[in-house]
Short mmCIF file of C-alpha atoms in Angstrom, two decimals:
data_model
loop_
_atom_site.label_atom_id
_atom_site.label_comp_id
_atom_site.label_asym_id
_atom_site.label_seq_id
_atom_site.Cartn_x
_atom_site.Cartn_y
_atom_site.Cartn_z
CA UNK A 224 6.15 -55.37 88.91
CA UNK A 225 2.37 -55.32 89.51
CA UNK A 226 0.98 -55.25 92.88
CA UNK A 227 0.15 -59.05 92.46
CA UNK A 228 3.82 -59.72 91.77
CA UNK A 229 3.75 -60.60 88.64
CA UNK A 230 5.53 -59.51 85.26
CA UNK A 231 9.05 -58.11 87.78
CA UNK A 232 11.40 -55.60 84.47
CA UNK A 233 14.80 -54.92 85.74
CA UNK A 234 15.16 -51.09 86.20
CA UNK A 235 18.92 -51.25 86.96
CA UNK A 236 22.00 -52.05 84.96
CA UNK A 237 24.87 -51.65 86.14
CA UNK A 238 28.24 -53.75 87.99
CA UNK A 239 25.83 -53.53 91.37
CA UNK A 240 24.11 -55.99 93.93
CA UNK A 241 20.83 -54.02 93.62
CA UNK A 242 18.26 -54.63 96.97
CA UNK A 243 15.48 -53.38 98.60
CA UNK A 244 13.59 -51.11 95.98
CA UNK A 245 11.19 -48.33 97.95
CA UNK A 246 8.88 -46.30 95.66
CA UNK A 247 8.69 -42.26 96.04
CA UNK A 248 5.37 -41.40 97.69
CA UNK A 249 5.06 -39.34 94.55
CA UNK A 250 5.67 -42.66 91.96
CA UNK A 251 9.03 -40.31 90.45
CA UNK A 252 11.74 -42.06 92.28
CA UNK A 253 13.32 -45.19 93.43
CA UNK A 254 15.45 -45.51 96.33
CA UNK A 255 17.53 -48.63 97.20
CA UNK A 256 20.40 -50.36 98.40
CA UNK A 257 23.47 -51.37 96.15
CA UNK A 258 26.32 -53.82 97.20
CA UNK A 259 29.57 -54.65 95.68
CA UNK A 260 29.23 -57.66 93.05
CA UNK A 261 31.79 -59.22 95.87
CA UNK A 262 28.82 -59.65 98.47
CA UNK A 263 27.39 -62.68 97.72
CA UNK A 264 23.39 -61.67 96.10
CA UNK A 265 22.33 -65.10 97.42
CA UNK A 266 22.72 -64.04 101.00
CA UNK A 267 21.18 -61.03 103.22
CA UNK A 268 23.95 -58.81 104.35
CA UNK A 269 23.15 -57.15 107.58
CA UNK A 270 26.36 -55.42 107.96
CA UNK A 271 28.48 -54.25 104.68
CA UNK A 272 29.88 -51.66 103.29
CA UNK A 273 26.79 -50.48 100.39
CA UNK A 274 25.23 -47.48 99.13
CA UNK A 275 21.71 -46.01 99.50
CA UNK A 276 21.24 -45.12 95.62
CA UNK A 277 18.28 -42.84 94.65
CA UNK A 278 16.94 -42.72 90.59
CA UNK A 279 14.23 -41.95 88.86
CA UNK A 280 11.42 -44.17 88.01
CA UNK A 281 11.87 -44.01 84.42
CA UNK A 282 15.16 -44.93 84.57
CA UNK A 283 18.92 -43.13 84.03
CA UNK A 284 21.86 -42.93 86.03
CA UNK A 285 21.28 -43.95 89.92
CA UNK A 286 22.85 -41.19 92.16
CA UNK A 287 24.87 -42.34 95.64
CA UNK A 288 23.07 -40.45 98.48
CA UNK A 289 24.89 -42.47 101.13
CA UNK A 290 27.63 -44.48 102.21
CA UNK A 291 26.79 -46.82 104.77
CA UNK A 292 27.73 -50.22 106.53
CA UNK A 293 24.31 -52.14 106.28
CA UNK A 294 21.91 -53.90 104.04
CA UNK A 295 19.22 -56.10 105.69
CA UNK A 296 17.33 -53.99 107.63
CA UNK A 297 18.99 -50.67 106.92
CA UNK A 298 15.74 -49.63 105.18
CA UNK A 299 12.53 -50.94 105.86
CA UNK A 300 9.00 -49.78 104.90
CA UNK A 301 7.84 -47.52 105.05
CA UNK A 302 10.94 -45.43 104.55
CA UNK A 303 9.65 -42.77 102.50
CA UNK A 304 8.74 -38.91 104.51
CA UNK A 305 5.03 -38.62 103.55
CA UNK A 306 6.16 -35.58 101.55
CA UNK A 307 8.68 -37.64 99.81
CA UNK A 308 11.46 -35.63 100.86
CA UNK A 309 13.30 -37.71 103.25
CA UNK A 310 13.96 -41.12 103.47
CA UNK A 311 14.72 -42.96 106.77
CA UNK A 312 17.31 -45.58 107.27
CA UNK A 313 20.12 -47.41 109.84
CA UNK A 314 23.64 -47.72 109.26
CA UNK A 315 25.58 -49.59 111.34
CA UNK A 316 28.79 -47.53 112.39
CA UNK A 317 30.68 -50.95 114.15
CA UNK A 318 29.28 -54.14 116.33
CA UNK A 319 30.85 -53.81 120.24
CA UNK A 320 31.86 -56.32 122.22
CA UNK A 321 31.35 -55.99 125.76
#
């Protein structure tokens, strides 16, 4: 979409809950979250198992880069290396109950 917000194009296509789309620092890449179709899009998972997905801008094939238990708030901005080579984010191994 524009910086405005306006005119959003779908850049995935696939049997994925898609989320939280960060931009290279470069512009060549898109890294995000992806859910089972199971987890409910509606909602904001905070702890389930997902995917950290990395493609390119112009489309193709998203590649798993990580299997985590998050989603809201695993990756915030920015999450991007200012080199672009690294990406930051928090997985959530269990919750414990003391």
């Amino acid at each position: 979409m524009k910086p405005d917000g306006s005119n959003p194009e779908q850049v995935t296509f696939d049997e994925l809950n898609d989320w939280f789309p960060h931009i290279s620092p470069d512009g060549k890449w898109i890294v995000f979250i992806s859910f089972p179709r199971t987890v409910d899009s509606g909602q904001h998972p905070f702890y389930k198992h997902c995917y950290i997905r990395l493609m390119p801008i112009t489309g193709g094939e998203p590649k798993i880069i990580g299997y985590i238990y998050g989603g809201q708030g695993s990756m915030n901005v920015p999450n991007w290396s200012p080199d672009g080579k690294r990406i930051a984010f928090v997985s959530n191994s269990a919750f414990l109950n003391y």
